[in-house]
Amino acid sequence: MPIRQLKISGVRNLQPLDLTLQSGVNFIYGDNGSGKTSILEAIVLMAAGKSFRTSQLKHVLAHNADRIEIQMDIDDESLGQCQLDSLRLKGGDHLLKLNGSVLTSQAEAAHWLPVQVIDPTTFKLLSGSPEERRQFIDWGVFHVEHSFMEQWKTFRKQLKQRNSVLKQKEAEWLPVWNKGFVESALVIDQHRRAYLKRFKPEFMRILKALDDSVDVTLAYYPGWDKDSELQDVLDKQQERDMVLGYTQSGPHRAELRIKVDKQPAAEILSRGQQKTVVAALKIAQGALFQQESGRRTIYLVDDLASELDEKHRFALCKLLEDLKCQVFITSIDKDKLTDIWQPVASKLFHVEQGLIQDVAAEVEDAASQQDRPAD
Ligand SMILES: Nc1ncnc2c1ncn2[C@@H]1O[C@H](COP(=O)(O)OP(=O)(O)OP(=O)(O)O)[C@@H](O)[C@H]1O
């Protein structure tokens, strides 16, 4: 589902832009601090309602602006041509629209704009908190099973209610809340299990193509002892739960354990190897999404050159090209982008102090100026 046209205003140092994009690869180059990442950040803002580099959106708003406006014309494989609009006011109000109709949740925009980011911080998917890996699994489930978001909300509600009963030490009410909690927990767990079963072979295939010397295993931990029934675990932990005032076990504690030789991969692999594994996870997720939905993920690859050597960069680019999805790749150095990889359909953009320009259009413009007869 390539973005055909992208308009952004009010984001960091970017001057208001209106770009016609390539459905294949969009190379973006420019000096440090020129605004390359901010373009990717704006796309993620539309897709996820948040930035991938700050938890506070006020930092994304340009210093002199009172609003962020983003508009995308998209060619969706199932919906056809559509337009997404996002308006965020300095005060915090946010309006999202699809083809002019207001969307009631961020999840709807996420549905229409499946985006994966590969950037210098993505190794955190291995070394960061389990929540990051839970979110990773849930991205995959959500984009294929649309009921998942509602089921997740139901589970969160059950968890909140159970925790409040625990805090108030109302032991007699626990059996009632346990029933609903267990029911909704098992729904989440089944979705995640089923997804990872399909995901693992795809991940192994992609990792092998990226680097067949890295041997990684993925193991799913549901959030409670896998050999016990959740209800039994809750019964056993009830007293301690009551003391703590929260539920120790359940899908909110699930984990995707990524290991090398039975050790956490983050402790064993080099930074570059970790990035390779994370790239494989993200590409495999997009590949599986494509197989199962017939729709394509958009890849945002920030600072491609950082910490991946030429061989791995080339392998990564080749995999992305094979997926035939839209890709945005940034780099400081134009040659590092185009020397190793010349995809069939690509476009080159240059960013300088927040101003982004289509390089081919610039060249054409300059040529037509030269061809013009002198006045
Ligand atoms: N809220 C803001 N308003 C205006 N300018 C901002 C704001 N926040 C950051 N900036 C500036 O905007 C630019 C953002 O640059 P960005 O991170 O997109 O650059 P980049 O080209 O990806 O750089 P690098 O190659 O160093 O990663 C920086 O120059 C920064 O100082």
XYZ file of C-alpha atoms and ligand atoms in Angstrom:
406
model
C 0.000 0.000 0.000
C 2.312 2.681 -1.133
C 1.899 6.296 -0.101
C 1.613 8.179 -3.392
C 1.529 11.695 -2.065
C 2.730 12.941 1.303
C 2.083 16.349 2.846
C 3.607 17.343 6.170
C 3.599 20.610 8.066
C 4.487 21.576 11.625
C 6.958 18.718 12.212
C 10.310 19.616 13.823
C 12.552 21.567 11.425
C 10.753 20.423 8.260
C 9.502 23.098 5.934
C 5.958 22.291 4.759
C 6.359 19.602 2.137
C 4.237 18.001 -0.561
C 5.991 15.029 -2.122
C 5.102 12.673 -4.913
C 6.617 9.381 -3.821
C 7.858 6.269 -5.502
C 5.857 3.095 -4.821
C 9.209 1.273 -4.652
C 12.175 2.793 -2.888
C 12.517 6.383 -1.705
C 16.098 7.288 -0.860
C 16.461 10.309 1.405
C 19.896 11.785 2.031
C 21.196 14.863 3.775
C 23.538 16.081 6.497
C 23.135 15.399 10.191
C 20.187 17.318 11.585
C 18.803 18.163 8.135
C 15.421 16.512 8.850
C 15.599 13.001 7.320
C 14.364 11.167 10.412
C 11.635 13.751 10.931
C 10.032 12.675 7.650
C 9.920 9.063 8.838
C 8.713 10.251 12.229
C 5.738 11.998 10.615
C 4.762 8.794 8.784
C 4.915 6.831 12.052
C 2.913 9.538 13.775
C 0.093 8.928 11.312
C 0.395 5.134 11.580
C 0.874 4.666 15.297
C -0.229 7.954 16.847
C 3.200 8.221 18.463
C 6.801 8.923 17.630
C 9.492 6.263 17.638
C 12.008 8.631 19.237
C 10.119 10.561 21.881
C 7.233 9.767 24.169
C 6.285 13.439 24.263
C 4.682 14.665 21.095
C 5.206 18.304 22.056
C 8.833 17.804 20.986
C 7.746 16.792 17.483
C 5.750 19.995 16.969
C 7.901 22.592 15.186
C 8.964 25.400 17.537
C 6.979 28.082 15.731
C 3.900 25.977 14.890
C 0.554 25.465 16.610
C -0.396 22.285 14.746
C 0.922 19.249 12.953
C -0.870 18.390 9.721
C -0.148 15.226 7.793
C -1.959 14.064 4.684
C -1.342 10.896 2.700
C -2.802 9.611 -0.529
C -2.489 5.858 -0.383
C -3.023 3.049 -2.877
C -4.386 0.307 -0.690
C -4.576 -3.241 -2.038
C -8.076 -3.765 -0.627
C -9.540 -0.259 -0.264
C -8.125 1.222 -3.449
C -7.119 4.865 -3.486
C -7.719 6.552 -0.175
C -6.687 9.579 1.798
C -5.636 9.734 5.442
C -5.593 13.070 7.265
C -4.224 13.836 10.696
C -4.517 17.152 12.504
C -2.885 17.593 15.910
C -3.268 20.862 17.770
C -0.716 22.186 20.235
C -3.310 21.798 23.021
C -3.436 18.048 22.380
C -6.626 17.684 20.313
C -6.272 15.170 17.526
C -8.457 14.547 14.501
C -7.963 11.609 12.146
C -9.880 11.177 8.907
C -10.134 8.517 6.230
C -11.527 9.818 2.939
C -12.994 12.770 4.812
C -14.789 10.682 7.473
C -13.606 10.970 11.053
C -11.906 7.887 12.457
C -12.814 7.090 16.030
C -9.579 5.367 16.978
C -5.876 5.367 16.186
C -6.156 1.615 15.586
C -8.164 2.328 12.425
C -5.363 4.456 11.002
C -2.863 1.773 12.037
C -4.937 -0.750 10.133
C -4.712 1.253 6.918
C -1.069 2.093 7.336
C 1.027 -0.904 8.374
C 4.494 0.493 8.978
C 7.721 -1.085 10.243
C 10.690 0.975 11.397
C 14.282 -0.229 11.247
C 16.520 2.374 12.847
C 19.709 2.570 14.932
C 17.727 1.955 18.129
C 15.857 -1.132 16.943
C 18.272 -3.506 18.665
C 16.223 -2.514 21.749
C 13.666 -5.016 20.558
C 16.131 -7.618 21.855
C 17.564 -5.795 24.862
C 14.564 -3.722 25.938
C 11.678 -4.679 28.188
C 9.404 -7.662 27.436
C 6.696 -5.140 26.620
C 8.526 -4.228 23.405
C 8.443 -7.854 22.282
C 4.801 -8.259 23.339
C 3.967 -5.230 21.200
C 5.898 -6.793 18.358
C 3.838 -10.006 18.516
C 0.633 -8.020 18.873
C 1.415 -5.918 15.783
C 1.477 -9.148 13.789
C -1.720 -10.479 15.329
C -3.575 -7.163 15.072
C -2.823 -6.670 11.400
C -4.244 -10.056 10.473
C -6.940 -10.576 13.134
C -8.969 -7.393 13.266
C -10.995 -8.569 16.255
C -7.776 -8.658 18.283
C -7.874 -4.993 19.316
C -11.338 -5.391 20.888
C -10.293 -8.643 22.554
C -7.199 -6.946 23.943
C -9.312 -4.086 25.301
C -11.653 -6.607 26.954
C -8.691 -8.331 28.561
C -7.256 -5.020 29.832
C -10.638 -4.212 31.380
C -10.774 -7.597 33.126
C -7.203 -7.109 34.387
C -7.997 -3.660 35.742
C -11.098 -4.922 37.525
C -9.248 -7.894 39.025
C -6.428 -5.614 40.209
C -8.856 -3.243 41.851
C -10.518 -6.184 43.691
C -7.029 -7.289 44.806
C -6.177 -3.811 46.050
C -9.397 -3.641 48.038
C -8.659 -7.119 49.455
C -12.134 -8.358 48.497
C -11.179 -12.053 48.325
C -14.788 -13.216 48.141
C -15.238 -11.442 44.797
C -12.139 -12.894 43.178
C -13.691 -16.123 41.800
C -16.207 -14.001 39.862
C -13.510 -11.810 38.335
C -11.155 -14.730 37.746
C -13.622 -16.339 35.355
C -13.796 -13.367 32.998
C -10.080 -12.720 33.362
C -9.147 -16.290 32.420
C -11.569 -16.371 29.483
C -10.231 -13.174 27.945
C -6.611 -14.103 28.764
C -6.900 -17.384 26.894
C -8.256 -15.651 23.795
C -5.200 -13.367 23.701
C -2.872 -16.275 24.364
C -4.344 -18.405 21.577
C -3.976 -15.610 19.037
C -0.353 -15.023 20.018
C 0.522 -18.726 19.971
C -1.085 -19.253 16.568
C 0.677 -16.198 15.174
C 4.116 -17.213 16.413
C 3.691 -20.718 15.028
C 3.237 -19.202 11.571
C 5.845 -16.509 12.165
C 8.805 -18.659 13.251
C 9.514 -20.421 9.917
C 9.246 -17.109 8.080
C 11.676 -15.515 10.524
C 14.161 -18.386 10.128
C 13.987 -18.065 6.350
C 14.621 -14.325 6.410
C 17.380 -14.528 9.023
C 19.170 -17.150 6.926
C 19.010 -14.849 3.916
C 20.366 -11.931 5.954
C 23.050 -13.815 7.848
C 23.184 -17.596 8.029
C 25.890 -17.553 10.692
C 23.559 -16.272 13.407
C 21.651 -19.065 15.069
C 18.726 -17.721 17.051
C 15.757 -19.440 18.673
C 12.390 -17.897 19.490
C 10.377 -19.197 22.417
C 7.021 -17.907 23.546
C 6.266 -17.580 27.251
C 2.529 -16.951 27.756
C 2.891 -15.006 31.020
C 2.408 -17.959 33.350
C 3.920 -21.418 33.831
C 3.238 -23.030 30.470
C 2.602 -26.461 32.009
C -0.146 -25.184 34.307
C -3.689 -23.962 33.794
C -3.985 -20.191 34.252
C -6.833 -20.664 36.726
C -4.631 -22.904 38.918
C -1.789 -20.382 38.767
C -4.150 -17.584 39.854
C -5.437 -19.702 42.745
C -1.892 -20.487 43.851
C -0.794 -16.853 43.621
C -3.929 -15.343 45.125
C -2.466 -14.482 48.517
C 0.640 -12.884 47.045
C -1.456 -11.050 44.418
C -3.530 -9.677 47.255
C -0.433 -8.421 49.113
C 0.996 -6.866 45.938
C -2.341 -5.480 44.800
C -1.902 -6.679 41.226
C -2.062 -9.806 39.082
C 1.347 -11.389 38.670
C 0.491 -13.789 35.862
C -1.360 -13.480 32.581
C -0.904 -12.326 28.978
C 0.198 -8.894 30.234
C 3.379 -10.711 31.336
C 3.927 -12.655 28.104
C 7.377 -12.675 26.582
C 9.066 -13.617 23.341
C 12.390 -15.081 24.406
C 15.046 -14.615 21.766
C 18.071 -16.750 22.499
C 21.431 -17.884 21.216
C 22.784 -21.083 22.754
C 20.081 -20.877 25.435
C 21.335 -17.395 26.467
C 19.466 -14.115 25.814
C 20.519 -12.966 22.336
C 21.011 -9.413 23.641
C 23.773 -10.675 25.955
C 25.623 -12.685 23.326
C 25.323 -11.012 19.941
C 27.312 -8.003 18.772
C 25.396 -4.765 18.199
C 25.527 -5.344 14.438
C 24.282 -8.937 14.817
C 21.464 -7.717 17.050
C 20.449 -5.275 14.347
C 20.492 -8.051 11.792
C 18.224 -10.201 13.978
C 15.837 -7.304 14.573
C 15.770 -6.506 10.861
C 14.958 -10.181 10.197
C 12.132 -10.050 12.750
C 10.650 -6.971 11.125
C 11.026 -8.130 7.553
C 9.571 -11.532 8.436
C 6.609 -9.789 10.034
C 5.952 -7.789 6.884
C 6.407 -10.858 4.687
C 3.916 -12.901 6.715
C 1.461 -10.003 6.782
C 1.713 -9.839 3.000
C 1.139 -13.579 2.556
C -1.862 -13.599 4.863
C -3.586 -10.343 3.976
C -2.438 -9.660 0.419
C -1.434 -6.185 1.637
C 2.034 -4.725 1.949
C 3.932 -3.151 4.804
C 5.761 0.150 4.399
C 9.372 -0.002 5.613
C 11.122 3.008 7.115
C 14.852 2.366 7.345
C 16.599 5.184 9.177
C 20.350 5.586 8.849
C 20.918 2.413 6.876
C 24.681 2.687 7.039
C 24.917 2.730 10.815
C 26.415 -0.471 12.123
C 25.451 -2.724 9.221
C 28.319 -3.546 6.904
C 27.960 -3.497 3.150
C 27.190 -7.214 2.836
C 24.359 -7.028 5.371
C 23.067 -3.760 3.943
C 22.873 -5.323 0.520
C 21.113 -8.453 1.830
C 18.603 -6.296 3.721
C 17.869 -4.138 0.681
C 17.464 -7.212 -1.523
C 14.926 -8.738 0.875
C 12.965 -5.503 0.931
C 13.007 -5.366 -2.845
C 11.779 -8.962 -3.068
C 8.813 -7.986 -0.913
C 7.956 -5.306 -3.508
C 6.865 -2.999 -0.754
C 7.365 0.722 -0.413
C 10.583 1.609 1.366
C 11.991 4.866 2.738
C 15.706 4.738 3.401
C 17.755 7.557 4.875
C 21.493 8.098 4.964
C 23.943 10.933 5.369
C 25.860 9.694 2.393
C 24.129 9.433 -0.968
C 26.699 6.956 -2.278
C 26.150 4.590 0.642
C 22.542 4.370 -0.491
C 22.821 4.038 -4.208
C 26.213 2.370 -4.667
C 25.248 -0.921 -3.113
C 21.748 -1.069 -4.410
C 19.949 0.234 -7.479
C 16.364 -0.977 -7.229
C 14.269 -0.820 -10.385
C 11.771 1.669 -9.064
C 13.397 4.324 -6.921
C 13.432 8.026 -6.281
C 16.089 10.177 -4.655
C 15.344 13.045 -2.279
C 17.782 15.499 -0.775
C 17.120 17.244 2.550
C 18.884 20.427 3.537
C 17.954 22.395 6.648
C 14.431 21.033 6.642
C 13.811 21.553 2.936
C 13.300 18.325 0.998
C 13.697 18.182 -2.754
C 13.139 15.546 -5.400
C 16.594 15.296 -6.967
C 15.381 14.206 -10.428
C 12.856 17.039 -10.544
C 15.605 19.462 -9.529
C 17.832 18.188 -12.352
C 14.949 18.437 -14.854
C 14.195 21.953 -13.680
C 17.805 22.994 -14.060
C 17.931 21.443 -17.557
C 14.760 23.188 -18.683
C 16.132 26.518 -17.385
C 19.234 25.985 -19.511
C 17.208 25.036 -22.602
C 15.096 28.200 -22.343
C 16.116 30.757 -24.944
C 17.676 33.835 -23.442
C 15.259 36.783 -23.078
N 10.413 20.868 17.701
C 11.365 21.249 16.843
N 11.186 22.373 16.086
C 12.133 22.758 15.202
N 13.279 22.089 14.986
C 13.490 20.965 15.708
C 12.555 20.503 16.666
N 13.015 19.353 17.210
C 14.204 19.135 16.627
N 14.488 20.098 15.727
C 15.630 20.184 14.808
O 15.170 19.477 13.653
C 16.191 18.682 13.122
C 15.698 17.248 13.193
O 16.528 16.540 12.473
P 16.401 14.976 12.215
O 16.629 14.241 13.451
O 15.181 14.725 11.446
O 17.696 14.959 11.295
P 18.408 13.824 10.514
O 18.605 14.361 9.145
O 17.695 12.532 10.672
O 19.776 13.817 11.307
P 20.836 12.663 11.641
O 21.483 12.294 10.339
O 21.782 13.400 12.546
O 20.086 11.574 12.303
C 17.428 18.936 13.958
O 18.207 19.898 13.315
C 16.872 19.476 15.275
O 17.743 20.351 15.915
